[in-house]
């Protein structure tokens, strides 16, 4: 969904953009699509200068649907034709986002794979900067699940040492400035496995009353 916020100084040619993907949610479970359940906050995103998607189709499972939404291509083209494990039958089923397919975050920042790079494209820490391109700041929260497998019983050390390698791309490697969420699939919402803030694993025990969503 795209929403023009109430900031009158915002450039109308570059509105704020919010995309929400909810697992296991039916097409008509949201009020603005006809649900009997009241969802006024979500409805306001669609009505207050926003748009409603009518041609976004799920891909039967969560991670292929995420891959399509993030890239705008079929999940096989993005590298996640089935789930997030390497099926051993080529790049269409490699289980993580392909480097030659850009994400929406990379497009908004114009950090497209294969683009010509120079020293000005990186900050002092060697990370891609937003000096060139669209100038959008990009943020993601929630489940990533498009960067290979993260076993729910994996140790913090394993996750930290594995995330970011060639087969385990992270959100901050694929165009997002900030990220808070889980890299793997399902798990506890009270003490989520593979919970990460930016590029570091969150190791502390969650306080009573914490709930991931």
XYZ file of C-alpha atoms in Angstrom:
213
model
C 0.000 0.000 0.000
C 1.179 3.510 -0.712
C 0.231 6.370 1.561
C 0.894 10.091 1.413
C 1.430 11.101 5.013
C 0.357 14.406 6.539
C 3.795 16.017 6.225
C 3.032 19.073 4.087
C 6.728 19.545 3.332
C 6.971 16.116 1.722
C 7.735 16.009 -1.968
C 4.461 14.849 -3.602
C 6.436 13.254 -6.418
C 8.141 10.983 -3.857
C 5.482 9.897 -1.334
C 6.175 7.700 1.637
C 5.658 4.044 0.743
C 4.475 1.366 3.169
C 4.155 -2.278 2.089
C 2.570 -4.771 4.478
C 2.622 -8.533 3.941
C 0.612 -10.644 6.386
C 0.918 -14.434 6.331
C -2.251 -16.531 6.273
C -4.499 -13.556 5.642
C -7.336 -13.976 3.192
C -8.052 -11.429 0.451
C -11.268 -10.241 2.134
C -10.054 -10.375 5.755
C -9.298 -6.633 5.710
C -12.067 -4.060 6.007
C -11.219 -2.113 2.847
C -11.657 -5.347 0.863
C -15.070 -6.143 2.319
C -14.371 -7.930 5.611
C -16.908 -7.943 8.416
C -13.898 -7.466 10.743
C -13.168 -3.803 11.465
C -9.604 -2.826 10.509
C -9.768 1.000 10.534
C -6.028 1.687 10.713
C -5.249 -0.523 7.715
C -8.290 0.865 5.874
C -6.987 4.415 6.344
C -3.778 3.518 4.521
C -5.852 2.559 1.502
C -8.211 5.535 1.640
C -5.925 8.409 2.666
C -4.136 8.968 -0.621
C -3.155 5.329 -0.950
C -3.936 2.558 -3.386
C -5.339 -0.963 -3.078
C -3.523 -3.776 -4.838
C -5.787 -5.847 -7.083
C -3.201 -7.801 -9.089
C -0.906 -9.150 -6.376
C -1.325 -12.926 -6.181
C 0.111 -15.102 -3.434
C 2.433 -17.906 -4.488
C 0.935 -20.655 -2.297
C 3.552 -20.311 0.444
C 5.006 -17.468 2.489
C 8.588 -17.279 1.210
C 7.840 -17.416 -2.548
C 5.153 -14.759 -2.020
C 7.682 -12.611 -0.169
C 10.216 -13.072 -2.958
C 7.702 -11.897 -5.564
C 6.557 -8.913 -3.515
C 10.145 -7.836 -2.827
C 11.304 -8.176 -6.430
C 8.270 -7.857 -8.705
C 9.097 -11.091 -10.541
C 7.903 -14.684 -10.333
C 9.424 -16.527 -7.344
C 11.380 -18.884 -9.608
C 13.025 -15.881 -11.258
C 13.895 -14.528 -7.805
C 15.484 -17.835 -6.731
C 12.784 -19.132 -4.381
C 10.643 -21.410 -6.525
C 9.632 -23.593 -3.597
C 11.040 -22.971 -0.114
C 14.276 -21.652 1.408
C 16.443 -24.718 0.909
C 18.599 -25.503 -2.104
C 16.768 -28.172 -4.090
C 19.885 -28.772 -6.175
C 18.184 -28.150 -9.514
C 19.475 -24.709 -10.436
C 19.091 -21.067 -9.442
C 15.265 -21.102 -9.641
C 15.223 -23.322 -6.549
C 18.353 -22.133 -4.732
C 16.338 -20.952 -1.723
C 17.578 -17.366 -1.416
C 17.201 -14.154 -3.411
C 19.330 -14.014 -6.530
C 21.883 -11.227 -6.719
C 20.931 -10.383 -10.313
C 17.333 -9.590 -9.304
C 16.831 -6.235 -7.566
C 14.605 -5.751 -4.519
C 12.172 -2.870 -4.160
C 14.477 -1.380 -1.513
C 17.418 -1.453 -3.918
C 15.307 0.142 -6.619
C 14.155 2.938 -4.313
C 17.771 3.588 -3.423
C 18.942 2.752 -6.954
C 21.341 0.198 -5.502
C 20.678 -2.165 -8.365
C 22.825 -5.288 -8.793
C 25.250 -4.858 -11.647
C 25.174 -1.057 -11.532
C 28.471 0.743 -12.027
C 30.014 1.585 -8.650
C 32.609 4.082 -7.469
C 34.087 5.187 -4.159
C 31.330 7.739 -3.569
C 28.741 4.943 -3.454
C 29.985 3.702 -0.070
C 30.095 5.155 3.449
C 33.052 5.014 5.837
C 32.073 1.491 6.936
C 32.011 0.183 3.381
C 28.217 0.053 3.212
C 26.297 1.272 0.184
C 25.303 4.914 0.650
C 22.147 6.677 -0.485
C 24.022 9.542 -2.155
C 23.001 8.412 -5.604
C 19.572 7.392 -6.772
C 16.115 7.934 -5.329
C 17.214 9.093 -1.896
C 14.682 6.969 -0.013
C 15.445 5.714 3.481
C 14.382 2.073 3.655
C 13.300 0.104 6.701
C 11.988 -3.398 7.270
C 10.442 -5.126 10.274
C 9.174 -8.674 10.601
C 10.014 -11.963 8.953
C 12.659 -11.978 6.185
C 12.501 -15.672 5.147
C 14.092 -15.200 1.712
C 17.690 -15.935 2.646
C 18.070 -19.726 3.017
C 17.320 -21.781 6.110
C 17.745 -20.850 9.772
C 16.899 -23.856 11.978
C 14.646 -22.776 14.865
C 17.023 -24.426 17.343
C 20.157 -22.772 15.907
C 22.417 -21.061 18.437
C 22.953 -17.311 18.449
C 26.547 -17.917 17.425
C 25.511 -20.023 14.421
C 23.061 -17.377 13.241
C 25.605 -14.573 13.675
C 28.320 -16.488 11.834
C 26.004 -17.635 9.029
C 23.925 -14.546 8.269
C 25.307 -12.465 5.452
C 27.277 -15.188 3.715
C 26.795 -15.926 0.017
C 23.738 -18.113 0.522
C 22.222 -16.224 3.484
C 21.666 -12.634 2.277
C 20.217 -10.270 4.859
C 17.882 -7.284 4.495
C 20.708 -4.806 5.046
C 22.593 -6.445 2.167
C 19.572 -6.132 -0.108
C 18.807 -2.426 0.174
C 17.306 -1.899 3.632
C 18.985 0.653 5.906
C 17.488 -0.763 9.090
C 15.984 -4.124 10.000
C 14.377 -5.624 13.092
C 12.957 -9.090 12.751
C 13.625 -12.769 12.217
C 15.711 -14.128 9.357
C 14.104 -17.566 9.319
C 10.555 -18.835 9.128
C 8.196 -19.727 11.968
C 9.015 -19.915 15.651
C 8.110 -18.596 19.070
C 6.652 -15.093 19.192
C 7.706 -14.749 22.832
C 11.378 -15.667 22.324
C 11.839 -15.601 18.536
C 14.711 -17.558 16.995
C 17.073 -15.748 14.577
C 15.891 -12.357 15.882
C 18.166 -9.670 14.477
C 18.551 -5.928 14.776
C 20.343 -4.668 11.657
C 23.429 -6.915 11.455
C 23.517 -8.266 14.983
C 21.695 -11.160 16.647
C 19.470 -10.155 19.579
C 20.734 -12.472 22.306
C 18.984 -11.205 25.420
C 16.043 -13.046 26.924
C 12.856 -11.187 26.051
C 11.040 -9.585 29.019
C 7.678 -10.827 30.253
C 4.942 -9.458 28.063
C 7.135 -9.267 24.938
C 5.356 -10.453 21.801
C 7.109 -10.345 18.449
C 4.294 -8.915 16.310
